[in-house]
Amino acid sequence: MLSEKNDYSHVYWIGGSPCSGKSTIAEKLAKDYSCTYYQCDLFNEKHVTKCHPSEHPTMSRLKDMSWNALWSRPVEQQVEEELEFYREEFGMIMDDVSALPNTSPTIVEGAALLPEKVEHLVPSPHHAIWIVPVPAFQKEHYAKREWIHEILESCDDPGAAFRNWMDRDIGFARYVAKDAMDRGFKVIFVDGSRSVQENYEEVRRHFML
């Protein structure tokens, strides 16, 4: 399990909300600076499989819900349970990160990285950043993701499910952006006025790479 004595000064954290370009930026940083890249989303299924009701009650409850049930819940409940899900998953993420080699910089990226968890692991605010889309940008670009349509078609009311999905992500983005700023971290708001390359350069400068 995660030890407070571990040194994570070689780790750079990119959190935020979906559809903000953070994965693209993380991949480019890893390539340009020969970093180890840990993408939280790729390990989510493994973590869900390993979760135990006594330690991970929210993860255990949500993992067996249908898409229709997930997106039919009140949006406020969805936001709170997403935050709890990530709080419960964080220990598993850190077990993975702790097992990675520390001989080169490591980029850890994902929505699962909550400011309240990362705050205690960084040597300075320059080792973490959060990237979130503004609501209009998120809705426009998320709708273009082909894989979401199969999920929505399994719901009783696809239109309502999509609205709830977007409202959940908007609520989540609002929460993590405010929490990150309250804790002294930098936040990039993506509205389409700047290119991914420009946002990449801002992240690179912030990390002082």
PDB file of C-alpha atoms in Angstrom:
ATOM      1  CA  MET A   1       0.000   0.000   0.000  1.00  0.00           C
ATOM      2  CA  LEU A   2       0.920   3.674  -0.374  1.00  0.00           C
ATOM      3  CA  SER A   3       3.637   4.819   1.991  1.00  0.00           C
ATOM      4  CA  GLU A   4       3.982   8.455   2.984  1.00  0.00           C
ATOM      5  CA  LYS A   5       7.762   7.884   3.024  1.00  0.00           C
ATOM      6  CA  ASN A   6       7.917   7.210  -0.702  1.00  0.00           C
ATOM      7  CA  ASP A   7       9.534   9.919  -2.799  1.00  0.00           C
ATOM      8  CA  TYR A   8       7.372  11.106  -5.691  1.00  0.00           C
ATOM      9  CA  SER A   9       9.476  14.118  -6.647  1.00  0.00           C
ATOM     10  CA  HIS A  10      10.026  12.571 -10.102  1.00  0.00           C
ATOM     11  CA  VAL A  11       6.265  12.390 -10.748  1.00  0.00           C
ATOM     12  CA  TYR A  12       4.211  14.999 -12.607  1.00  0.00           C
ATOM     13  CA  TRP A  13       0.438  14.880 -12.215  1.00  0.00           C
ATOM     14  CA  ILE A  14      -2.149  15.898 -14.819  1.00  0.00           C
ATOM     15  CA  GLY A  15      -5.704  15.788 -13.539  1.00  0.00           C
ATOM     16  CA  GLY A  16      -8.929  17.256 -14.811  1.00  0.00           C
ATOM     17  CA  SER A  17     -12.125  16.342 -16.570  1.00  0.00           C
ATOM     18  CA  PRO A  18     -12.780  14.357 -19.782  1.00  0.00           C
ATOM     19  CA  CYS A  19     -12.599  16.013 -23.198  1.00  0.00           C
ATOM     20  CA  SER A  20      -9.931  18.547 -22.225  1.00  0.00           C
ATOM     21  CA  GLY A  21      -6.987  17.144 -24.204  1.00  0.00           C
ATOM     22  CA  LYS A  22      -5.063  16.089 -21.111  1.00  0.00           C
ATOM     23  CA  SER A  23      -4.280  12.587 -22.443  1.00  0.00           C
ATOM     24  CA  THR A  24      -2.895  14.022 -25.683  1.00  0.00           C
ATOM     25  CA  ILE A  25      -0.724  16.436 -23.713  1.00  0.00           C
ATOM     26  CA  ALA A  26       0.493  13.699 -21.364  1.00  0.00           C
ATOM     27  CA  GLU A  27       1.394  11.410 -24.270  1.00  0.00           C
ATOM     28  CA  LYS A  28       3.387  14.175 -25.965  1.00  0.00           C
ATOM     29  CA  LEU A  29       5.233  15.046 -22.763  1.00  0.00           C
ATOM     30  CA  ALA A  30       6.115  11.397 -22.236  1.00  0.00           C
ATOM     31  CA  LYS A  31       7.451  11.131 -25.783  1.00  0.00           C
ATOM     32  CA  ASP A  32       9.334  14.433 -25.832  1.00  0.00           C
ATOM     33  CA  TYR A  33      10.980  13.971 -22.425  1.00  0.00           C
ATOM     34  CA  SER A  34      11.333  10.158 -22.304  1.00  0.00           C
ATOM     35  CA  CYS A  35       8.973   9.898 -19.352  1.00  0.00           C
ATOM     36  CA  THR A  36       7.201   6.859 -18.016  1.00  0.00           C
ATOM     37  CA  TYR A  37       3.489   7.404 -18.687  1.00  0.00           C
ATOM     38  CA  TYR A  38       0.769   6.072 -16.387  1.00  0.00           C
ATOM     39  CA  GLN A  39      -2.727   6.665 -17.772  1.00  0.00           C
ATOM     40  CA  CYS A  40      -5.256   6.096 -14.997  1.00  0.00           C
ATOM     41  CA  ASP A  41      -8.085   5.154 -17.368  1.00  0.00           C
ATOM     42  CA  LEU A  42      -6.182   2.119 -18.644  1.00  0.00           C
ATOM     43  CA  PHE A  43      -6.058   0.631 -15.142  1.00  0.00           C
ATOM     44  CA  ASN A  44      -9.611   1.420 -14.083  1.00  0.00           C
ATOM     45  CA  GLU A  45     -11.005  -1.965 -15.109  1.00  0.00           C
ATOM     46  CA  LYS A  46      -8.275  -3.761 -13.158  1.00  0.00           C
ATOM     47  CA  HIS A  47      -9.012  -1.673 -10.096  1.00  0.00           C
ATOM     48  CA  VAL A  48     -12.755  -2.252 -10.344  1.00  0.00           C
ATOM     49  CA  THR A  49     -12.152  -5.995 -10.574  1.00  0.00           C
ATOM     50  CA  LYS A  50     -10.010  -5.884  -7.418  1.00  0.00           C
ATOM     51  CA  CYS A  51     -12.277  -3.652  -5.347  1.00  0.00           C
ATOM     52  CA  HIS A  52     -13.782  -5.018  -2.127  1.00  0.00           C
ATOM     53  CA  PRO A  53     -17.036  -3.770  -0.556  1.00  0.00           C
ATOM     54  CA  SER A  54     -15.435  -3.199   2.854  1.00  0.00           C
ATOM     55  CA  GLU A  55     -12.678  -0.958   1.470  1.00  0.00           C
ATOM     56  CA  HIS A  56     -14.314   0.337  -1.696  1.00  0.00           C
ATOM     57  CA  PRO A  57     -18.065   0.553  -1.061  1.00  0.00           C
ATOM     58  CA  THR A  58     -18.807   3.081  -3.805  1.00  0.00           C
ATOM     59  CA  MET A  59     -16.701   1.301  -6.418  1.00  0.00           C
ATOM     60  CA  SER A  60     -18.321  -2.007  -5.498  1.00  0.00           C
ATOM     61  CA  ARG A  61     -21.830  -0.585  -5.758  1.00  0.00           C
ATOM     62  CA  LEU A  62     -21.359   1.262  -9.052  1.00  0.00           C
ATOM     63  CA  LYS A  63     -19.496  -1.465 -10.918  1.00  0.00           C
ATOM     64  CA  ASP A  64     -22.580  -3.657 -11.260  1.00  0.00           C
ATOM     65  CA  MET A  65     -25.017  -0.923 -12.273  1.00  0.00           C
ATOM     66  CA  SER A  66     -26.350  -0.752 -15.832  1.00  0.00           C
ATOM     67  CA  TRP A  67     -25.681   2.323 -17.956  1.00  0.00           C
ATOM     68  CA  ASN A  68     -29.360   3.185 -17.699  1.00  0.00           C
ATOM     69  CA  ALA A  69     -29.231   3.066 -13.902  1.00  0.00           C
ATOM     70  CA  LEU A  70     -25.985   5.032 -13.786  1.00  0.00           C
ATOM     71  CA  TRP A  71     -27.209   7.931 -15.909  1.00  0.00           C
ATOM     72  CA  SER A  72     -30.724   7.987 -14.403  1.00  0.00           C
ATOM     73  CA  ARG A  73     -29.518   9.014 -10.943  1.00  0.00           C
ATOM     74  CA  PRO A  74     -29.783  12.664  -9.816  1.00  0.00           C
ATOM     75  CA  VAL A  75     -26.813  14.600 -11.177  1.00  0.00           C
ATOM     76  CA  GLU A  76     -25.723  15.817  -7.738  1.00  0.00           C
ATOM     77  CA  GLN A  77     -25.567  12.203  -6.582  1.00  0.00           C
ATOM     78  CA  GLN A  78     -23.560  11.235  -9.660  1.00  0.00           C
ATOM     79  CA  VAL A  79     -20.972  13.937  -8.955  1.00  0.00           C
ATOM     80  CA  GLU A  80     -20.619  12.971  -5.295  1.00  0.00           C
ATOM     81  CA  GLU A  81     -20.316   9.276  -6.106  1.00  0.00           C
ATOM     82  CA  GLU A  82     -17.751   9.937  -8.831  1.00  0.00           C
ATOM     83  CA  LEU A  83     -15.633  11.796  -6.291  1.00  0.00           C
ATOM     84  CA  GLU A  84     -16.014   8.953  -3.790  1.00  0.00           C
ATOM     85  CA  PHE A  85     -15.155   6.403  -6.494  1.00  0.00           C
ATOM     86  CA  TYR A  86     -11.886   8.205  -7.229  1.00  0.00           C
ATOM     87  CA  ARG A  87     -11.067   8.622  -3.544  1.00  0.00           C
ATOM     88  CA  GLU A  88     -11.438   4.887  -3.090  1.00  0.00           C
ATOM     89  CA  GLU A  89      -9.451   4.084  -6.240  1.00  0.00           C
ATOM     90  CA  PHE A  90      -6.530   6.376  -5.431  1.00  0.00           C
ATOM     91  CA  GLY A  91      -4.761   3.885  -3.186  1.00  0.00           C
ATOM     92  CA  MET A  92      -4.755   1.370  -6.049  1.00  0.00           C
ATOM     93  CA  ILE A  93      -3.389   3.998  -8.422  1.00  0.00           C
ATOM     94  CA  MET A  94      -0.596   4.809  -5.997  1.00  0.00           C
ATOM     95  CA  ASP A  95       0.260   1.142  -5.571  1.00  0.00           C
ATOM     96  CA  ASP A  96       0.756   1.026  -9.350  1.00  0.00           C
ATOM     97  CA  VAL A  97       2.743   4.269  -9.478  1.00  0.00           C
ATOM     98  CA  SER A  98       4.945   3.188  -6.564  1.00  0.00           C
ATOM     99  CA  ALA A  99       5.870   0.044  -8.485  1.00  0.00           C
ATOM    100  CA  LEU A 100       7.089   1.997 -11.525  1.00  0.00           C
ATOM    101  CA  PRO A 101      10.820   2.715 -11.975  1.00  0.00           C
ATOM    102  CA  ASN A 102      11.893   6.071 -10.561  1.00  0.00           C
ATOM    103  CA  THR A 103      14.942   6.443 -12.768  1.00  0.00           C
ATOM    104  CA  SER A 104      13.175   8.837 -15.145  1.00  0.00           C
ATOM    105  CA  PRO A 105      10.345  11.378 -14.854  1.00  0.00           C
ATOM    106  CA  THR A 106       6.858   9.890 -14.642  1.00  0.00           C
ATOM    107  CA  ILE A 107       3.656  11.433 -15.990  1.00  0.00           C
ATOM    108  CA  VAL A 108       0.485  10.318 -14.196  1.00  0.00           C
ATOM    109  CA  GLU A 109      -2.698  11.453 -15.938  1.00  0.00           C
ATOM    110  CA  GLY A 110      -6.396  10.995 -15.370  1.00  0.00           C
ATOM    111  CA  ALA A 111      -9.649  12.365 -14.019  1.00  0.00           C
ATOM    112  CA  ALA A 112      -9.109  10.123 -10.988  1.00  0.00           C
ATOM    113  CA  LEU A 113      -6.407  12.477  -9.686  1.00  0.00           C
ATOM    114  CA  LEU A 114      -8.148  14.664  -7.137  1.00  0.00           C
ATOM    115  CA  PRO A 115      -6.292  17.728  -5.798  1.00  0.00           C
ATOM    116  CA  GLU A 116      -6.943  16.646  -2.203  1.00  0.00           C
ATOM    117  CA  LYS A 117      -5.012  13.424  -2.828  1.00  0.00           C
ATOM    118  CA  VAL A 118      -2.174  14.795  -4.958  1.00  0.00           C
ATOM    119  CA  GLU A 119      -1.485  17.777  -2.695  1.00  0.00           C
ATOM    120  CA  HIS A 120       0.424  15.669  -0.171  1.00  0.00           C
ATOM    121  CA  LEU A 121       2.647  14.002  -2.786  1.00  0.00           C
ATOM    122  CA  VAL A 122       4.188  16.929  -4.673  1.00  0.00           C
ATOM    123  CA  PRO A 123       7.371  18.834  -3.766  1.00  0.00           C
ATOM    124  CA  SER A 124       5.856  22.012  -5.250  1.00  0.00           C
ATOM    125  CA  PRO A 125       2.723  23.169  -7.122  1.00  0.00           C
ATOM    126  CA  HIS A 126       4.794  22.977 -10.321  1.00  0.00           C
ATOM    127  CA  HIS A 127       4.471  19.186 -10.236  1.00  0.00           C
ATOM    128  CA  ALA A 128       0.705  19.128 -10.768  1.00  0.00           C
ATOM    129  CA  ILE A 129      -1.866  20.742 -13.037  1.00  0.00           C
ATOM    130  CA  TRP A 130      -5.560  20.304 -13.785  1.00  0.00           C
ATOM    131  CA  ILE A 131      -7.113  20.721 -17.236  1.00  0.00           C
ATOM    132  CA  VAL A 132     -10.881  21.078 -17.616  1.00  0.00           C
ATOM    133  CA  PRO A 133     -13.148  21.958 -20.559  1.00  0.00           C
ATOM    134  CA  VAL A 134     -15.750  24.697 -20.294  1.00  0.00           C
ATOM    135  CA  PRO A 135     -19.308  23.308 -20.581  1.00  0.00           C
ATOM    136  CA  ALA A 136     -19.991  24.334 -24.192  1.00  0.00           C
ATOM    137  CA  PHE A 137     -16.703  22.864 -25.417  1.00  0.00           C
ATOM    138  CA  GLN A 138     -17.290  19.616 -23.546  1.00  0.00           C
ATOM    139  CA  LYS A 139     -20.812  19.102 -24.882  1.00  0.00           C
ATOM    140  CA  GLU A 140     -19.792  19.816 -28.470  1.00  0.00           C
ATOM    141  CA  HIS A 141     -16.769  17.532 -28.506  1.00  0.00           C
ATOM    142  CA  TYR A 142     -18.057  14.718 -26.315  1.00  0.00           C
ATOM    143  CA  ALA A 143     -20.994  14.257 -28.685  1.00  0.00           C
ATOM    144  CA  LYS A 144     -18.471  13.490 -31.455  1.00  0.00           C
ATOM    145  CA  ARG A 145     -17.057  10.461 -29.623  1.00  0.00           C
ATOM    146  CA  GLU A 146     -18.494   7.478 -31.449  1.00  0.00           C
ATOM    147  CA  TRP A 147     -18.242   5.047 -28.538  1.00  0.00           C
ATOM    148  CA  ILE A 148     -20.723   6.971 -26.382  1.00  0.00           C
ATOM    149  CA  HIS A 149     -23.650   6.268 -28.708  1.00  0.00           C
ATOM    150  CA  GLU A 150     -23.736   2.544 -27.984  1.00  0.00           C
ATOM    151  CA  ILE A 151     -23.891   3.360 -24.279  1.00  0.00           C
ATOM    152  CA  LEU A 152     -26.676   5.901 -24.763  1.00  0.00           C
ATOM    153  CA  GLU A 153     -28.706   3.551 -26.940  1.00  0.00           C
ATOM    154  CA  SER A 154     -28.856   1.084 -24.040  1.00  0.00           C
ATOM    155  CA  CYS A 155     -30.650   3.692 -21.909  1.00  0.00           C
ATOM    156  CA  ASP A 156     -34.420   4.154 -21.725  1.00  0.00           C
ATOM    157  CA  ASP A 157     -34.087   7.839 -22.646  1.00  0.00           C
ATOM    158  CA  PRO A 158     -30.802   8.443 -24.527  1.00  0.00           C
ATOM    159  CA  GLY A 159     -31.319  12.198 -24.627  1.00  0.00           C
ATOM    160  CA  ALA A 160     -31.854  12.489 -20.895  1.00  0.00           C
ATOM    161  CA  ALA A 161     -28.951  10.125 -20.247  1.00  0.00           C
ATOM    162  CA  PHE A 162     -26.611  12.296 -22.337  1.00  0.00           C
ATOM    163  CA  ARG A 163     -27.751  15.465 -20.565  1.00  0.00           C
ATOM    164  CA  ASN A 164     -27.175  13.860 -17.174  1.00  0.00           C
ATOM    165  CA  TRP A 165     -23.787  12.542 -18.299  1.00  0.00           C
ATOM    166  CA  MET A 166     -22.688  15.988 -19.444  1.00  0.00           C
ATOM    167  CA  ASP A 167     -24.080  17.689 -16.347  1.00  0.00           C
ATOM    168  CA  ARG A 168     -22.213  15.202 -14.161  1.00  0.00           C
ATOM    169  CA  ASP A 169     -18.924  15.887 -15.931  1.00  0.00           C
ATOM    170  CA  ILE A 170     -19.553  19.638 -15.795  1.00  0.00           C
ATOM    171  CA  GLY A 171     -20.231  19.412 -12.064  1.00  0.00           C
ATOM    172  CA  PHE A 172     -17.132  17.285 -11.558  1.00  0.00           C
ATOM    173  CA  ALA A 173     -14.982  19.712 -13.577  1.00  0.00           C
ATOM    174  CA  ARG A 174     -16.301  22.651 -11.573  1.00  0.00           C
ATOM    175  CA  TYR A 175     -15.486  20.901  -8.305  1.00  0.00           C
ATOM    176  CA  VAL A 176     -11.934  19.824  -9.157  1.00  0.00           C
ATOM    177  CA  ALA A 177     -11.067  23.173 -10.759  1.00  0.00           C
ATOM    178  CA  LYS A 178     -12.158  25.107  -7.668  1.00  0.00           C
ATOM    179  CA  ASP A 179     -10.505  22.652  -5.297  1.00  0.00           C
ATOM    180  CA  ALA A 180      -7.254  22.739  -7.276  1.00  0.00           C
ATOM    181  CA  MET A 181      -7.170  26.546  -7.289  1.00  0.00           C
ATOM    182  CA  ASP A 182      -8.070  26.711  -3.592  1.00  0.00           C
ATOM    183  CA  ARG A 183      -5.036  24.511  -2.903  1.00  0.00           C
ATOM    184  CA  GLY A 184      -2.723  26.706  -4.982  1.00  0.00           C
ATOM    185  CA  PHE A 185      -2.551  24.562  -8.117  1.00  0.00           C
ATOM    186  CA  LYS A 186      -2.694  25.780 -11.707  1.00  0.00           C
ATOM    187  CA  VAL A 187      -5.817  25.076 -13.777  1.00  0.00           C
ATOM    188  CA  ILE A 188      -6.178  25.369 -17.553  1.00  0.00           C
ATOM    189  CA  PHE A 189      -9.706  25.967 -18.861  1.00  0.00           C
ATOM    190  CA  VAL A 190     -10.154  24.628 -22.393  1.00  0.00           C
ATOM    191  CA  ASP A 191     -12.642  26.543 -24.548  1.00  0.00           C
ATOM    192  CA  GLY A 192     -11.237  25.972 -28.032  1.00  0.00           C
ATOM    193  CA  SER A 193      -9.613  29.392 -28.294  1.00  0.00           C
ATOM    194  CA  ARG A 194      -6.149  27.825 -28.062  1.00  0.00           C
ATOM    195  CA  SER A 195      -4.704  24.785 -29.796  1.00  0.00           C
ATOM    196  CA  VAL A 196      -3.705  21.587 -28.020  1.00  0.00           C
ATOM    197  CA  GLN A 197      -0.102  22.515 -28.844  1.00  0.00           C
ATOM    198  CA  GLU A 198      -0.480  25.847 -27.045  1.00  0.00           C
ATOM    199  CA  ASN A 199      -1.926  24.102 -24.000  1.00  0.00           C
ATOM    200  CA  TYR A 200       0.905  21.575 -24.184  1.00  0.00           C
ATOM    201  CA  GLU A 201       3.450  24.404 -24.105  1.00  0.00           C
ATOM    202  CA  GLU A 202       1.736  25.911 -21.067  1.00  0.00           C
ATOM    203  CA  VAL A 203       1.853  22.585 -19.224  1.00  0.00           C
ATOM    204  CA  ARG A 204       5.506  22.069 -20.187  1.00  0.00           C
ATOM    205  CA  ARG A 205       6.443  25.524 -18.904  1.00  0.00           C
ATOM    206  CA  HIS A 206       4.496  24.971 -15.706  1.00  0.00           C
ATOM    207  CA  PHE A 207       6.353  21.707 -15.093  1.00  0.00           C
ATOM    208  CA  MET A 208       9.609  23.538 -15.937  1.00  0.00           C
ATOM    209  CA  LEU A 209      10.707  20.728 -18.238  1.00  0.00           C
TER     210      LEU A 209
END
